[in-house]
Tab-separated table of C-alpha atoms in Angstrom:
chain	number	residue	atom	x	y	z
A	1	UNK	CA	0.000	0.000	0.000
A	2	UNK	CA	1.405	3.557	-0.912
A	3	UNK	CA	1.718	5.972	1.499
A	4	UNK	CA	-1.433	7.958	0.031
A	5	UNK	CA	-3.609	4.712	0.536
A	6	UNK	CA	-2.448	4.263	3.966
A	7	UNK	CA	-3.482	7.967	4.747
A	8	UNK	CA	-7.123	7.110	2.813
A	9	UNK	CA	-7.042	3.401	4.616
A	10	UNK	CA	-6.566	5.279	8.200
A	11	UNK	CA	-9.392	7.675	7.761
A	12	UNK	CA	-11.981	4.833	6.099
A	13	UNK	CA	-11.294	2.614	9.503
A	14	UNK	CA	-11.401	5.971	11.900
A	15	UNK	CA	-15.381	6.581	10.296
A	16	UNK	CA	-16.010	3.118	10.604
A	17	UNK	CA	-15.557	2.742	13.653
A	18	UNK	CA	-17.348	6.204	14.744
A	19	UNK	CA	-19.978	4.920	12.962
A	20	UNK	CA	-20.238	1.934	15.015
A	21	UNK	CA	-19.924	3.774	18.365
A	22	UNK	CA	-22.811	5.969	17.159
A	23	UNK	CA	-24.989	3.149	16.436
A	24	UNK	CA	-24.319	1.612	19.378
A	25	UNK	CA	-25.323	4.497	21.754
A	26	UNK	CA	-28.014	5.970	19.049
A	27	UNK	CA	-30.988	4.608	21.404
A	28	UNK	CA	-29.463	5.264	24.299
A	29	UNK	CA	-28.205	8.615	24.206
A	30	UNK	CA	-30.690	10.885	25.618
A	31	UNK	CA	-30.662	8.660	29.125
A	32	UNK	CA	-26.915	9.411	29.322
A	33	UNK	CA	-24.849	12.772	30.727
A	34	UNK	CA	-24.664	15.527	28.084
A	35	UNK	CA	-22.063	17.006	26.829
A	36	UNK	CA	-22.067	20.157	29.570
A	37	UNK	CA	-20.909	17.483	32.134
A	38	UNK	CA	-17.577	16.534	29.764
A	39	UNK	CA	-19.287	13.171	28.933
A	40	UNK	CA	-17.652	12.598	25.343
A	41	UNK	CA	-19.327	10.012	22.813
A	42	UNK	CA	-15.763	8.849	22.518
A	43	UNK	CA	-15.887	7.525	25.843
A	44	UNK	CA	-18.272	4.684	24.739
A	45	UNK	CA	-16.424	3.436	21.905
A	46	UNK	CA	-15.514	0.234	24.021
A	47	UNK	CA	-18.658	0.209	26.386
A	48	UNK	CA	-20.720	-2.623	27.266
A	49	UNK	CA	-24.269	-1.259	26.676
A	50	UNK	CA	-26.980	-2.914	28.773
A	51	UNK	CA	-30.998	-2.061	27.797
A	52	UNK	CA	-33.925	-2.870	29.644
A	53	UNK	CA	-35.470	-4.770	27.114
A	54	UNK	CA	-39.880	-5.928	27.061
A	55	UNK	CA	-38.573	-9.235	27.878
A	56	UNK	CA	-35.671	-8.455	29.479
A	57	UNK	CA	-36.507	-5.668	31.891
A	58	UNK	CA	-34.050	-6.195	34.679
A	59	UNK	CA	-30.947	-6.435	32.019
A	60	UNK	CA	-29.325	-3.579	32.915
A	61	UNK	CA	-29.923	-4.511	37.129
A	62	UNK	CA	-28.442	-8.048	36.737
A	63	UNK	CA	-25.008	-6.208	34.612
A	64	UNK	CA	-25.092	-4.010	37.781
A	65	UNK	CA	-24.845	-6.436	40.317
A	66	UNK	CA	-21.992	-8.624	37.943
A	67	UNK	CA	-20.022	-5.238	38.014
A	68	UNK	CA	-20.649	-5.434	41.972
A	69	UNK	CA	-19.675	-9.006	42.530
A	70	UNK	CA	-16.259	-8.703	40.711
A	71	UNK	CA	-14.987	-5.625	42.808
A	72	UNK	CA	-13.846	-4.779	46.262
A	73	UNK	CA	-15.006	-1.126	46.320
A	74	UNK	CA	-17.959	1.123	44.542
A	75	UNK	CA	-18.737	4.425	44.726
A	76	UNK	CA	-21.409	5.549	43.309
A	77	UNK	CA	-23.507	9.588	42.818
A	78	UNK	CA	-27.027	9.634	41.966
A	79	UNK	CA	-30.846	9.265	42.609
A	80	UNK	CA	-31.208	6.090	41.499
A	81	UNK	CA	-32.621	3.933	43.800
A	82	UNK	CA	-33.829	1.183	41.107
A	83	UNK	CA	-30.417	0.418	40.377
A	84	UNK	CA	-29.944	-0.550	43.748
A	85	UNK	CA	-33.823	-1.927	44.937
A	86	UNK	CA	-33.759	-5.386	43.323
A	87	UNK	CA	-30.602	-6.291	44.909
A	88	UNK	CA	-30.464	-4.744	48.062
A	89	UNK	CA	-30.033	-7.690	50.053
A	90	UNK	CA	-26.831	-9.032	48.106
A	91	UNK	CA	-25.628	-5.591	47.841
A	92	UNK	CA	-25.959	-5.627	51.681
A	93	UNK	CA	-24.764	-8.184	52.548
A	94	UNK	CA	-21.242	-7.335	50.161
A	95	UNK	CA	-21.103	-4.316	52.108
A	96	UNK	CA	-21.499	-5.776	55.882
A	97	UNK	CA	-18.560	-8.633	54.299
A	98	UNK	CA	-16.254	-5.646	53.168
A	99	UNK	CA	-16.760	-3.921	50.284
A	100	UNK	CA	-15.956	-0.793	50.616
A	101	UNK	CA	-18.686	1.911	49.851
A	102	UNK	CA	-19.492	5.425	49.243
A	103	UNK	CA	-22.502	6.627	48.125
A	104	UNK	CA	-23.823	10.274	47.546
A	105	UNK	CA	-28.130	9.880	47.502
A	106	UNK	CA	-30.673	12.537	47.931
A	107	UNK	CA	-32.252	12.539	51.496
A	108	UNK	CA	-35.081	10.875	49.968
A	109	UNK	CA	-33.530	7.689	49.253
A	110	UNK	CA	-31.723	7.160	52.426
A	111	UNK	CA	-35.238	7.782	54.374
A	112	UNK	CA	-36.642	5.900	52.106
A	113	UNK	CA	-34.104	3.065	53.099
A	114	UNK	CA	-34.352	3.787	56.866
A	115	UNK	CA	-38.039	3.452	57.226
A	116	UNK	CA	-38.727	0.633	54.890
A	117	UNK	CA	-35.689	-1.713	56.122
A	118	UNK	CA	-34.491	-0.216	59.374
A	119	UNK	CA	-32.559	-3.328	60.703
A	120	UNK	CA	-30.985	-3.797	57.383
A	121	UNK	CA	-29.927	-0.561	56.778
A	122	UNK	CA	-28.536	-0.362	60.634
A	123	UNK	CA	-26.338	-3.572	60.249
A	124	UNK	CA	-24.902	-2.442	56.813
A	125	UNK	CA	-24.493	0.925	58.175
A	126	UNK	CA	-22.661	-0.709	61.323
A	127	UNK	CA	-20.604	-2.413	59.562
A	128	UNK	CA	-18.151	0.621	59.240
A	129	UNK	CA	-17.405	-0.162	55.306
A	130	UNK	CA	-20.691	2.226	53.815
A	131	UNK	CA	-20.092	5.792	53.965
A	132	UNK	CA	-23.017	7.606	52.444
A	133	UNK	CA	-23.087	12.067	52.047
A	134	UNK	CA	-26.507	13.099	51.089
A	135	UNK	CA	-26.857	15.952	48.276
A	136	UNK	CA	-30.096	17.461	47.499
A	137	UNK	CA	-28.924	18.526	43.795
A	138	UNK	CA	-27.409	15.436	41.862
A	139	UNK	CA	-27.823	14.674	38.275
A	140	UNK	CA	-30.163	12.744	36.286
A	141	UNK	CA	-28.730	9.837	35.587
A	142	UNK	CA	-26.063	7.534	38.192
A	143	UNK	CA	-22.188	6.791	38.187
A	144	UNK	CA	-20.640	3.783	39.381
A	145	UNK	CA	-17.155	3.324	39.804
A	146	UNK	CA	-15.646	0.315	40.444
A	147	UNK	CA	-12.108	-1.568	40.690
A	148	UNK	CA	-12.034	-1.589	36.964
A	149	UNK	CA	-14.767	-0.234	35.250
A	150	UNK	CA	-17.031	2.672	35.146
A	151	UNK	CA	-20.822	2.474	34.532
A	152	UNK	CA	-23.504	5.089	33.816
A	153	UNK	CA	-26.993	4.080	35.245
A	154	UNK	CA	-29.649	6.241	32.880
A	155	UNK	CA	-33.120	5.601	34.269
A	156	UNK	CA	-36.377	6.939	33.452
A	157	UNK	CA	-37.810	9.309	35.879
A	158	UNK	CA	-41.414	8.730	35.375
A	159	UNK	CA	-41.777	4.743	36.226
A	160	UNK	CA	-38.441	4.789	38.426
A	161	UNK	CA	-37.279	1.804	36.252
A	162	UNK	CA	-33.472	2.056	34.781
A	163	UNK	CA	-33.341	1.725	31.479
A	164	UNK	CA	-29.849	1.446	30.227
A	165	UNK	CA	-26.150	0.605	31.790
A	166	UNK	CA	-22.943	1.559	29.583
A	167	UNK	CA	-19.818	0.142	31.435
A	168	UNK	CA	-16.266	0.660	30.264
A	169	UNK	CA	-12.727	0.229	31.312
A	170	UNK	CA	-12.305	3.756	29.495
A	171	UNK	CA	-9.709	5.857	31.244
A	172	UNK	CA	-11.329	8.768	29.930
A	173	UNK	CA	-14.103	7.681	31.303
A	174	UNK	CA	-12.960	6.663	34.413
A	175	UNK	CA	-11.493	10.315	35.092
A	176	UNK	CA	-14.672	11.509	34.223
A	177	UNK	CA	-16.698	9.786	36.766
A	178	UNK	CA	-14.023	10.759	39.295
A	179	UNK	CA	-14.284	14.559	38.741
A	180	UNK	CA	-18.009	13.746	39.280
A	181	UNK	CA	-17.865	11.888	42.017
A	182	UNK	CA	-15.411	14.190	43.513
A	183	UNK	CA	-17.134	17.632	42.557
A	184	UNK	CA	-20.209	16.322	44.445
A	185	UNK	CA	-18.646	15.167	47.136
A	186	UNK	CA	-16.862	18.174	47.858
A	187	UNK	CA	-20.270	20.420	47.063
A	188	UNK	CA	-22.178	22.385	49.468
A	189	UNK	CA	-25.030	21.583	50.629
A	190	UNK	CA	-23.688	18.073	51.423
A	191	UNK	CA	-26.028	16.781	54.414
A	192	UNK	CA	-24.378	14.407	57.099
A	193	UNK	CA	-26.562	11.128	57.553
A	194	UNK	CA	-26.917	11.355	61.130
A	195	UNK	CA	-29.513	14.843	60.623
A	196	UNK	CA	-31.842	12.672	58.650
A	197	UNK	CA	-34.620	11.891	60.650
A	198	UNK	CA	-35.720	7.753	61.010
């Protein structure tokens, strides 16, 4: 190949594959961050993309809890509480065995948590390895971050059901979700857990 076609043959395979990424994320891309938060498009180019399917509706859950089993520490910044809901229990118990959490909710959830599971909450609480900050302004959709991947919960805000999960070992992606994470951790007004009432 001349150096000419090499030039041409590097440019055909760079739209192909943008192509790809676009199709991949087409359906998707409205439950995702926009582009004001720094989420790129290019950060999905080697994404797992999970949908909630008619047939399938807890797809992107059971990815969730995969990610969860194969790592020793997950932060996650949000307000969704589906992600979380079917699984509670094993995600508990994970926790109260040492997994070491930190999680940024609304007020809402962690009431929501304390009132409807009080001695389950208090034992995974007790265990010393969930530290939760509560944040009345968080975004739409949640992130995840765990020992090797990244993963963007986008739910639907009408029937509180999550409708896609895009993981990625992306280390754009990864710094991304940190400077999230970390922005909202460090914002005002953070809430500590003990002034929410039971």
């Amino acid at each position: 190949m001349t150096p000419l076609g090499a030039y041409i043959a590097s440019a055909v395979a760079e739209l192909i594959e943008r192509v790809e990424i676009e199709r991949k994320v087409r359906d998707i891309w409205p439950w995702l961050p926009d582009e004001e938060s720094g989420f790129t498009i290019e950060m999905c180019a080697d994404a797992i993309v999970t949908v909630a399917e008619a047939d399938n509706p807890y797809a992107p859950v059971n990815r969730f809890l995969t990610l969860i089993e194969d790592t020793d520490r997950i932060r996650f910044v949000g307000t969704d509480i589906a992600i979380f809901e079917p699984y509670r229990d094993e995600l508990c118990q994970r926790v109260i065995d040492g997994m070491q959490t930190e999680i940024i909710d609304p007020p809402s959830v962690v009431t929501y948590y304390r009132s409807t599971y009080p001695d389950l909450f208090a034992e995974t609480l007790a265990s010393g390895n969930l530290t939760m900050w509560l944040h009345d302004d968080l975004p739409p959709y949640g992130i995840a971050i765990f020992d090797n991947r990244v993963a963007i919960c986008g739910h639907d805000s009408d029937s509180a059901t999550v409708r896609v999960l895009l993981d990625t070992d992306s280390e754009k992606a990864r710094e991304w979700a940190e400077s999230k994470f970390d922005f909202y951790r460090r914002q005002t007004p953070t809430i500590p857990l003990e002034t929410v009432e039971n």
